[in-house]
Amino acid sequence: MVERPMVRVADGQRWSPRLRSSLMLLLDAAITAGSLFFAVLLRFDGELPTRWQVALEHRLPLLLSVRMATLVWFGLHRWSFRNSSLNEAGRLVLANAIATVIFEALRSFFYFEPLPRSVIAIEFFFTTALMGAHRFAPRLTRLWYLDQLRSRARGAKRTIIVGAGCAGDLLLRDLLRNPGSPWHVVGFVDDDPAKRRTSLNGKPVFGPIKALPELVTKHRVTQVLIAIPRLAPERIRHILALCQQRNVSFKIIPASFAWLDRKITTAMLHDLSPEHLLPRDEISFDQEEVHKLVSCRRILVTGSAGSIGSEIARQVAAHEPASLVLLDINENELYFLVRQLQERYPRLPVSAIVADIRDLDRLMRVGKEHAPQYVFHAAAHKHVPLMEDSPEEAIKNNVFGTRNVARMADACGVERFVLISTDKAVHPSSVMGASKRLAEMVIRDIAARSRTAFTAVRFGNVLGSAGSVVPLFKQQIQRGGPVTVTHPDCTRYFMTIPEAVGLVVLAGLGGYGELCILDMGTPVRIAELATSMITMSGLVPGKDINIVYTGLRPGEKLEETLLSEEEERTQQVRNRIKMAQSPSPPLDFQTRLEQLGRAAHAGDPLGVKLALRGLIPTYTPDKLLV
């Protein structure tokens, strides 16, 4: 014997679906009968004339039959108390309206004396209202009860939702339904004047966003949920600035409105992060285009254990290359990356090569064994102050290591070679920047004699990379401060790692030229970034966490540029990618390069810097005496 499924109701008993539907119809029948008698009594001032007593005895069975049949036809006897919505309420009104019309038609067919129109209207109104009440009351009561429990719970976060539109409505519904939610919503703020002094699911819309500071204080708010999809970065910075002196933390919905319109849950909420503050729109890529460039190609990535190199490996692996060779001197991070890729793409041939790019013979053996078609060269020393202390190491790795990889690419018939460069290569003030500028010149010199297409891709700081200020600021905030900033006017270009790498792949493999520059939008003030990150953590800058200005470090500049004067003649190749015309290396380039190499191998910091100035006239070091 097959056991029928049972349904648990609020009082802990179990009812079969058939029994529950029968009880629903029985209660609906009682409501219909009671509403009809009440309508007649109301029509005749509380007295029921004998004439209408007899008439009701004939009409009531007909009305009950029609109403019950219509409810069953619309499926309203099978009701979900927990998930009922406005759609079900509309169906209930429609079902009762159709039942009233059918009842009147059948009454005429059976030649029954018509009831007064007021009785028909009153009965329809009360029947619909009471049927709706007993269907929606359990859900509304449960939501009210959960909201009250949340408001009194220890550790409850009093919350304001920014945005009283569809996304805010859907978010609030999920918060109210979820008994484990820690957020007790006190209301909304929205800049739409039509929404002010209204309510959404019982929560008031207090006013515009600029009223947030007063509302946070008045209602003891500790959490702000931003429910405006794709809110502009300047609006987010404005919200953070409003709440700078309030101990509130932030979460945001990082999704398009079209997606949210189908479904939204609290699991979609993300902590507000520095990526949301970038002063430009998020960059999207045509994955089909990337796939055509990468699919079925043999690819080698140097520096693959680093932030940029590992992201190149991940993005390339997703587009089915013929093989992927990962080369780095850091064997630990390389090992973990290879395991990650093997688990995610078990059919992809992945090779891990532990090698030093300063070893040309080793690189040649790797090139001949794996015969790569594309090479992404991300290996480099990137830390500006450390390279100021060890300039010879920057030269040996960034300049001559790059030359070794480029020579291997040329000798092994590589189709495309992509160098990861930096905005610090423009008018360099640091050894690191000068070494990257020289690396660009090295591949341009080799490109003049090679069949390999060489491209340098230049961009600024990358949020979340190992050398970025963002991880440093996070650590300092977690420790309780202070947050250290070099200078109040210091600015930098920023881009997320996936954005930068996606553009690197498109620019490097798209055949646009020898030097491509990524459009990174407007530079960001580091002091503002630090202030925003403290505010996002629910702390008050200057009160809970201090910001300390330490002064520019050796080799650092107040601001960076992506183009030199000679490279200003650029053309927009595609969205976010520009191609620049850069001057050719000097005629005595190889001679000067060998002089630089001798100074680096001799461990002569002064000789290195003097040689760099001879090769790069725009190189302006802080000092030449080391």
XYZ file of C-alpha atoms in Angstrom:
626
model
C 0.000 0.000 0.000
C 1.387 3.366 -1.029
C 1.460 5.941 1.731
C 0.023 9.292 0.712
C 2.167 12.361 1.254
C 1.316 14.358 4.329
C 1.539 18.081 4.990
C 2.701 19.591 8.273
C 0.551 22.483 9.492
C 1.285 25.168 12.032
C 0.017 23.320 15.112
C 2.306 20.350 14.463
C -0.441 17.967 13.195
C -0.315 16.295 9.819
C -3.100 16.523 7.249
C -3.405 14.883 3.870
C -3.708 17.275 0.907
C -7.204 15.942 0.124
C -8.430 16.532 3.668
C -6.919 20.002 3.753
C -8.600 20.922 0.452
C -11.925 19.637 1.740
C -11.614 21.717 4.906
C -10.750 24.779 2.797
C -13.905 24.323 0.677
C -16.014 23.723 3.778
C -14.796 26.982 5.314
C -15.371 28.792 1.970
C -18.942 27.440 1.903
C -19.569 28.703 5.435
C -18.166 32.115 4.468
C -20.398 32.257 1.371
C -23.530 31.346 3.354
C -22.712 33.758 6.149
C -21.959 36.590 3.725
C -25.263 36.083 1.897
C -27.321 36.163 5.105
C -25.348 39.167 6.358
C -25.927 41.007 3.082
C -29.694 40.416 3.302
C -29.823 41.490 6.956
C -27.815 44.604 6.129
C -30.144 45.390 3.222
C -33.285 45.074 5.348
C -31.973 46.838 8.474
C -31.367 43.703 10.539
C -34.709 41.991 9.854
C -35.210 39.021 7.539
C -38.679 39.161 5.940
C -40.490 35.825 5.616
C -40.566 36.240 1.836
C -36.755 36.341 1.653
C -36.334 33.460 4.098
C -38.018 31.160 1.579
C -36.125 32.765 -1.331
C -32.764 32.211 0.336
C -33.534 28.529 0.907
C -33.682 28.111 -2.911
C -30.853 30.443 -3.900
C -28.247 29.502 -1.313
C -27.606 25.948 -2.634
C -27.218 27.364 -6.146
C -24.786 30.051 -4.973
C -22.774 27.538 -2.939
C -22.556 25.124 -5.855
C -21.376 27.810 -8.262
C -18.822 29.311 -5.865
C -17.323 25.958 -4.846
C -17.130 24.766 -8.461
C -15.404 28.002 -9.521
C -12.900 27.801 -6.663
C -12.037 24.221 -7.639
C -11.783 25.217 -11.310
C -9.238 27.943 -10.412
C -7.383 25.581 -8.075
C -7.970 27.845 -5.079
C -8.801 24.915 -2.825
C -5.114 23.923 -3.098
C -3.529 26.882 -1.326
C 0.054 27.481 -0.201
C -0.179 29.552 2.959
C 3.581 30.220 2.954
C 4.021 31.238 -0.699
C 0.742 33.009 -1.483
C 1.194 36.270 -3.361
C -0.611 39.060 -5.184
C -1.113 36.757 -8.162
C -3.182 34.340 -6.048
C -5.180 37.244 -4.618
C -6.049 38.336 -8.157
C -7.149 34.823 -9.057
C -9.404 34.731 -5.991
C -11.122 37.998 -6.950
C -11.550 36.821 -10.535
C -12.954 33.445 -9.474
C -15.561 35.055 -7.214
C -16.505 37.619 -9.863
C -17.059 34.851 -12.443
C -19.066 32.865 -9.877
C -21.338 35.870 -9.256
C -21.968 36.309 -12.992
C -22.709 32.581 -13.433
C -25.027 32.617 -10.414
C -27.056 35.498 -11.870
C -27.249 33.755 -15.261
C -28.494 30.494 -13.698
C -30.991 32.356 -11.518
C -32.521 33.835 -14.674
C -32.538 30.396 -16.300
C -34.481 28.883 -13.355
C -36.772 31.941 -13.204
C -35.879 32.661 -9.580
C -36.909 36.078 -8.293
C -33.822 38.315 -8.431
C -32.094 39.351 -5.239
C -31.583 43.084 -4.716
C -28.448 44.309 -6.467
C -27.114 45.649 -3.197
C -27.328 42.147 -1.698
C -25.371 40.694 -4.622
C -22.663 43.379 -4.292
C -22.389 43.093 -0.496
C -22.216 39.302 -0.634
C -19.459 39.380 -3.289
C -17.434 41.902 -1.297
C -17.658 40.091 2.054
C -17.168 36.623 0.561
C -14.035 37.704 -1.314
C -12.662 39.636 1.654
C -13.176 36.790 4.142
C -11.857 34.132 1.769
C -8.759 36.257 1.230
C -8.416 36.905 4.945
C -8.365 33.272 5.989
C -5.965 32.415 3.157
C -3.464 35.229 3.726
C -3.755 35.617 7.507
C -1.442 32.670 8.384
C 1.316 33.969 6.076
C 0.996 37.580 7.256
C 0.880 36.472 10.878
C 3.966 34.315 10.420
C 5.876 37.133 8.721
C 4.864 39.586 11.450
C 5.875 37.091 14.140
C 9.279 36.429 12.523
C 9.869 40.166 12.143
C 9.089 40.714 15.817
C 11.408 37.884 16.814
C 14.161 39.356 14.644
C 13.733 42.807 16.139
C 14.126 41.430 19.677
C 16.837 38.860 18.921
C 20.275 39.335 20.399
C 22.676 40.404 17.669
C 19.915 41.540 15.307
C 21.142 44.062 12.741
C 18.809 47.004 12.337
C 18.831 47.592 8.598
C 17.883 50.183 6.008
C 17.486 49.174 2.364
C 18.657 51.699 -0.232
C 16.250 51.464 -3.170
C 12.488 50.931 -2.879
C 12.078 49.510 -6.384
C 11.458 45.960 -7.551
C 14.867 44.759 -6.336
C 14.304 46.244 -2.875
C 10.823 44.718 -2.721
C 12.099 41.249 -3.680
C 14.973 41.531 -1.207
C 12.644 42.507 1.641
C 10.295 39.615 0.830
C 13.142 37.146 1.127
C 14.383 38.747 4.358
C 10.909 38.516 5.886
C 10.448 34.882 4.828
C 13.833 33.746 6.108
C 13.655 32.958 9.849
C 17.454 32.746 10.076
C 18.035 36.211 8.648
C 19.939 38.498 11.071
C 18.594 41.675 9.428
C 15.639 43.519 10.905
C 14.562 45.990 8.228
C 13.267 49.271 9.634
C 12.564 50.890 6.261
C 13.779 52.157 2.907
C 15.373 55.241 1.409
C 14.881 56.180 -2.236
C 15.451 59.319 -4.300
C 12.195 58.863 -6.253
C 9.790 61.537 -4.875
C 6.766 59.380 -5.790
C 7.895 56.661 -3.350
C 8.356 58.865 -0.305
C 5.919 58.476 2.583
C 4.702 55.221 1.074
C 5.313 51.725 2.402
C 6.569 48.488 0.900
C 5.501 45.216 2.500
C 4.694 47.146 5.649
C 8.035 48.969 5.797
C 8.077 52.763 5.335
C 10.017 54.642 2.674
C 11.541 57.316 4.884
C 12.862 59.711 2.265
C 15.822 60.392 -0.053
C 19.250 58.821 0.222
C 20.725 62.054 1.598
C 18.661 61.466 4.769
C 20.671 58.320 5.580
C 22.888 59.826 8.333
C 19.913 61.093 10.364
C 17.940 57.872 9.823
C 20.902 55.705 10.840
C 21.182 57.614 14.108
C 17.431 57.821 14.765
C 16.700 54.124 14.144
C 20.021 52.777 15.502
C 20.851 51.212 12.134
C 23.980 49.064 11.849
C 23.545 47.645 8.337
C 22.819 49.254 4.954
C 21.726 46.988 2.094
C 22.063 48.546 -1.361
C 19.293 47.131 -3.568
C 19.751 49.226 -6.692
C 21.172 46.971 -9.426
C 24.276 48.346 -11.182
C 24.377 51.456 -9.019
C 26.906 53.935 -10.427
C 30.251 54.026 -8.542
C 29.876 57.748 -7.799
C 26.520 57.040 -6.122
C 28.123 54.317 -4.008
C 30.932 56.668 -2.995
C 28.280 59.270 -2.110
C 26.495 56.773 0.162
C 29.783 55.867 1.849
C 30.609 59.547 2.342
C 27.197 60.142 3.964
C 27.804 57.322 6.440
C 31.478 57.997 7.165
C 30.775 59.131 10.716
C 28.342 56.255 11.446
C 29.273 52.714 12.452
C 27.394 50.895 9.700
C 28.453 48.109 7.352
C 27.305 47.629 3.772
C 26.168 44.920 1.402
C 25.120 45.210 -2.234
C 23.310 43.245 -4.934
C 25.885 42.819 -7.729
C 23.496 41.699 -10.467
C 21.488 43.039 -13.380
C 17.863 44.043 -12.885
C 16.677 41.494 -15.450
C 18.161 38.678 -13.383
C 16.812 40.040 -10.108
C 13.339 40.320 -11.601
C 13.141 36.547 -11.757
C 14.444 35.694 -8.304
C 16.444 37.204 -5.477
C 17.647 35.796 -2.172
C 19.796 37.133 0.619
C 22.545 34.774 -0.557
C 23.039 37.130 -3.509
C 24.113 39.959 -1.219
C 27.844 40.650 -1.342
C 29.968 42.773 0.928
C 30.601 46.149 -0.635
C 34.159 46.036 -1.975
C 36.673 48.414 -3.583
C 35.716 47.002 -7.003
C 32.324 48.723 -6.667
C 34.066 52.112 -6.333
C 35.938 52.105 -9.637
C 34.951 55.308 -11.493
C 33.805 53.568 -14.677
C 31.419 50.891 -15.876
C 32.293 47.235 -15.451
C 34.048 45.815 -18.514
C 32.327 42.929 -20.252
C 33.888 40.608 -22.809
C 32.677 38.679 -25.795
C 33.543 35.184 -24.610
C 32.976 33.820 -28.109
C 35.736 36.105 -29.405
C 38.129 35.005 -26.635
C 37.291 31.378 -27.385
C 38.182 31.780 -31.067
C 41.549 33.300 -30.133
C 42.515 30.656 -27.547
C 40.811 27.406 -28.543
C 43.090 24.582 -29.768
C 46.285 26.679 -29.250
C 49.374 25.616 -27.309
C 49.967 28.287 -24.670
C 52.832 29.074 -22.286
C 52.455 31.453 -19.322
C 55.506 32.670 -17.424
C 55.061 34.027 -13.895
C 51.967 31.834 -13.723
C 52.068 31.572 -9.929
C 51.517 35.340 -9.549
C 48.247 37.273 -9.442
C 48.174 38.191 -13.134
C 49.809 35.030 -14.438
C 47.462 32.718 -12.535
C 44.390 34.624 -13.741
C 45.679 34.384 -17.332
C 46.001 30.637 -16.808
C 42.462 30.355 -15.418
C 40.855 32.418 -18.178
C 42.786 30.658 -20.937
C 42.022 27.202 -19.510
C 38.293 27.914 -19.720
C 38.490 28.191 -23.523
C 39.861 24.729 -24.368
C 43.463 25.344 -25.448
C 45.337 22.393 -26.926
C 47.775 22.518 -23.996
C 48.771 24.883 -21.192
C 52.327 25.190 -19.879
C 52.755 27.076 -16.600
C 56.261 28.283 -15.768
C 57.386 29.914 -12.534
C 60.183 29.841 -9.960
C 57.635 29.719 -7.096
C 56.961 25.976 -6.900
C 54.411 26.118 -4.048
C 51.904 28.466 -5.676
C 52.536 26.791 -9.032
C 51.636 23.414 -7.534
C 48.347 24.682 -6.101
C 47.404 26.399 -9.366
C 48.028 23.261 -11.418
C 45.931 21.169 -9.040
C 43.107 23.699 -9.226
C 43.120 23.650 -13.032
C 43.349 19.859 -13.218
C 40.331 19.505 -10.949
C 38.312 22.068 -12.917
C 39.426 20.970 -16.406
C 40.417 17.284 -16.143
C 40.786 16.874 -19.941
C 43.147 19.829 -20.368
C 46.856 18.911 -20.691
C 48.518 21.134 -18.047
C 52.293 21.114 -17.469
C 54.021 22.726 -14.487
C 57.574 23.921 -15.177
C 59.742 25.162 -12.325
C 62.295 27.399 -14.030
C 64.094 30.725 -13.775
C 63.580 33.050 -16.750
C 67.201 34.204 -16.333
C 68.305 30.732 -17.468
C 68.199 30.905 -21.290
C 69.263 27.279 -21.850
C 66.459 26.020 -19.626
C 63.927 28.187 -21.472
C 65.131 26.903 -24.845
C 64.636 23.293 -23.733
C 61.110 24.115 -22.514
C 60.289 25.861 -25.798
C 61.520 22.969 -27.954
C 59.730 20.358 -25.839
C 56.322 22.080 -25.699
C 56.417 24.169 -28.932
C 54.025 26.886 -27.679
C 52.083 28.965 -30.195
C 51.294 31.786 -27.760
C 53.463 33.054 -24.884
C 52.134 35.305 -22.099
C 55.116 36.757 -20.247
C 53.945 37.858 -16.778
C 57.083 36.973 -14.785
C 58.650 40.079 -13.246
C 59.872 41.738 -10.073
C 57.160 44.355 -9.420
C 57.712 45.763 -5.918
C 58.904 49.362 -6.386
C 60.674 50.065 -3.032
C 62.376 46.638 -2.949
C 63.707 47.080 -6.465
C 65.112 50.470 -5.464
C 67.190 48.628 -2.881
C 68.202 45.868 -5.340
C 68.259 47.487 -8.793
C 70.555 44.839 -10.251
C 67.946 42.144 -9.540
C 65.243 44.135 -11.319
C 67.494 44.405 -14.391
C 68.522 40.737 -14.437
C 64.917 39.551 -14.105
C 62.755 42.174 -15.819
C 65.107 43.100 -18.660
C 67.347 40.142 -19.410
C 64.780 37.588 -18.256
C 62.344 39.143 -20.728
C 65.018 39.026 -23.446
C 65.549 35.319 -22.744
C 61.842 34.502 -23.018
C 61.564 36.590 -26.189
C 64.601 34.852 -27.732
C 63.066 31.477 -26.925
C 59.796 32.563 -28.570
C 61.664 33.693 -31.686
C 63.806 30.540 -31.897
C 60.839 28.175 -31.373
C 58.554 29.837 -33.909
C 55.991 31.186 -31.445
C 53.158 32.968 -33.263
C 52.377 35.636 -30.654
C 54.284 36.929 -27.623
C 52.486 39.122 -25.051
C 54.452 41.118 -22.462
C 52.655 42.337 -19.339
C 53.864 45.911 -18.785
C 52.900 48.711 -16.396
C 52.009 52.403 -16.290
C 55.156 52.871 -14.184
C 57.137 52.398 -17.416
C 56.007 55.873 -18.566
C 58.450 58.591 -17.442
C 59.842 56.127 -14.895
C 61.030 57.409 -11.546
C 61.786 53.936 -10.196
C 64.129 51.145 -11.212
C 61.158 48.823 -11.530
C 59.375 51.196 -13.940
C 62.553 51.752 -15.934
C 63.197 48.020 -16.167
C 59.684 47.447 -17.559
C 60.145 50.273 -20.071
C 63.384 48.643 -21.127
C 61.583 45.279 -21.421
C 59.176 46.920 -23.891
C 62.173 48.157 -25.892
C 63.791 44.712 -25.809
C 60.830 42.941 -27.402
C 60.431 45.762 -29.928
C 64.079 45.315 -30.915
C 63.671 41.547 -31.338
C 60.364 42.009 -33.188
C 62.188 43.911 -35.934
C 64.048 40.704 -36.881
C 61.476 38.040 -35.985
C 58.416 36.378 -37.506
C 56.826 36.295 -34.051
C 54.258 39.041 -33.403
C 55.364 40.806 -30.206
C 52.936 42.952 -28.186
C 53.394 44.795 -24.889
C 50.189 45.467 -22.944
C 50.446 48.344 -20.486
C 48.054 48.980 -17.589
C 48.005 50.317 -14.034
C 47.358 48.844 -10.605
C 45.229 45.754 -10.220
C 42.821 45.500 -7.310
C 43.449 42.455 -5.170
C 46.835 41.562 -6.672
C 49.706 40.666 -4.399
C 51.262 44.124 -4.758
C 48.037 46.108 -4.509
C 47.227 48.433 -1.618
C 43.828 46.751 -1.143
C 45.093 43.592 0.657
C 47.400 45.788 2.744
C 44.549 48.096 3.758
C 42.362 45.090 4.647
C 45.072 43.675 6.919
C 45.615 47.033 8.585
C 41.871 47.511 9.173
C 41.551 43.994 10.641
C 44.401 44.777 13.035
C 42.664 47.949 14.172
C 44.806 50.367 12.168
C 46.360 52.636 11.410
C 45.946 52.571 7.643
C 49.094 53.911 5.995
C 48.881 56.091 2.886
C 51.940 57.626 1.264
C 50.451 61.041 0.381
C 46.972 62.654 0.553
C 47.140 63.583 -3.161
C 48.522 60.285 -4.439
C 46.402 58.780 -7.261
C 46.547 55.488 -9.150
C 44.718 53.778 -12.000
C 42.876 50.649 -10.910
C 41.307 47.663 -12.603
C 40.104 44.286 -11.335
C 42.241 41.232 -12.071
C 39.643 39.534 -14.336
C 39.112 42.780 -16.275
C 42.830 43.379 -16.773
C 43.528 39.820 -17.873
C 40.516 39.697 -20.192
C 41.755 42.816 -21.948
C 45.319 41.478 -22.001
C 44.144 38.351 -23.835
C 42.134 40.362 -26.368
C 44.828 43.013 -26.879
C 47.748 40.614 -27.003
C 46.174 38.049 -29.332
C 44.111 40.446 -31.427
C 47.015 41.622 -33.583
C 46.580 45.322 -32.786
C 50.248 46.336 -32.690
C 53.436 46.350 -30.655
C 52.087 48.443 -27.742
C 48.542 48.319 -26.402
C 47.267 50.408 -23.511
C 44.234 49.470 -21.482
C 41.774 52.288 -20.793
C 41.443 52.240 -17.004
C 39.055 55.154 -16.563
C 39.727 57.930 -14.061
C 42.538 57.567 -11.503
C 41.517 56.969 -7.880
C 42.847 58.923 -4.896
C 44.450 56.398 -2.554
C 43.370 58.383 0.523
C 39.714 58.228 -0.620
C 40.065 54.495 -1.248
C 41.396 54.001 2.279
C 38.576 56.081 3.771
C 35.954 54.136 1.806
C 37.395 50.775 2.841
C 37.286 51.774 6.514
C 33.673 52.926 6.126
C 32.725 49.698 4.295
C 34.043 47.762 7.282
C 31.511 49.456 9.562
C 34.139 51.662 11.199
C 34.588 55.428 11.374
C 37.732 56.893 9.729
C 39.697 59.014 12.162
C 37.787 57.624 15.144
C 37.942 53.824 15.017
C 40.760 53.638 12.453
C 43.306 56.389 11.836
C 44.862 57.175 8.454
C 48.571 57.961 8.671
C 50.491 59.607 5.813
C 53.990 58.149 5.564
C 55.397 60.078 2.583
C 56.317 58.817 -0.865
C 58.665 55.863 -0.830
C 61.809 55.681 -3.006
C 60.878 55.504 -6.676
C 57.203 56.385 -6.178
C 55.308 59.200 -7.929
C 52.205 61.118 -6.909
C 50.420 60.057 -10.083
C 50.993 57.714 -12.976
C 50.325 58.138 -16.692
C 49.668 55.490 -19.307
C 51.233 57.308 -22.289
C 54.361 59.364 -22.897
C 54.364 62.434 -25.111
C 55.717 60.431 -28.054
C 52.907 57.902 -27.644
C 50.059 60.396 -27.516
C 49.266 59.697 -31.172
C 46.985 56.791 -30.344
C 43.909 55.368 -31.929
C 40.949 53.626 -30.325
C 41.155 50.077 -31.573
C 38.243 48.647 -29.619
C 36.414 49.158 -26.364
C 38.971 49.844 -23.582
C 42.013 49.061 -25.766
C 44.219 51.643 -27.479
C 47.221 51.119 -29.728
C 50.170 53.466 -29.293
C 53.040 54.339 -31.617
C 56.224 54.134 -29.548
C 59.673 55.285 -30.722
C 62.151 52.638 -31.837
C 65.141 51.733 -29.621
C 68.322 53.757 -30.268
C 70.834 52.535 -32.860
C 73.386 51.623 -30.191
C 70.726 49.803 -28.142
C 72.575 46.479 -27.966
C 75.848 48.111 -26.865
C 74.158 50.082 -24.099
C 72.183 47.020 -23.056
C 75.384 45.034 -22.603
C 76.811 47.850 -20.446
C 73.697 47.659 -18.280
C 74.057 43.890 -18.045
C 77.670 44.124 -16.891
C 76.724 46.645 -14.170
C 73.864 44.417 -12.997
C 75.981 41.239 -12.860
C 78.750 43.141 -11.065
C 76.242 44.255 -8.397
C 76.876 47.951 -9.129
C 73.668 49.910 -8.236
C 75.109 53.259 -9.321
C 76.304 51.798 -12.613
C 72.828 50.290 -13.175
C 71.092 53.631 -12.699
C 73.574 55.499 -14.884
C 73.137 52.920 -17.635
C 69.360 53.184 -17.323
C 69.538 56.959 -17.765
C 71.577 56.457 -20.897
C 68.981 54.069 -22.326
C 65.864 55.908 -21.106
C 66.292 59.708 -21.133
C 62.954 60.200 -19.311
C 64.114 58.076 -16.357
C 64.299 60.431 -13.339
C 65.498 58.571 -10.236
C 65.200 60.160 -6.802
C 68.963 59.888 -6.376
C 71.891 58.297 -8.137
C 74.064 57.730 -5.077
C 73.067 54.478 -3.418
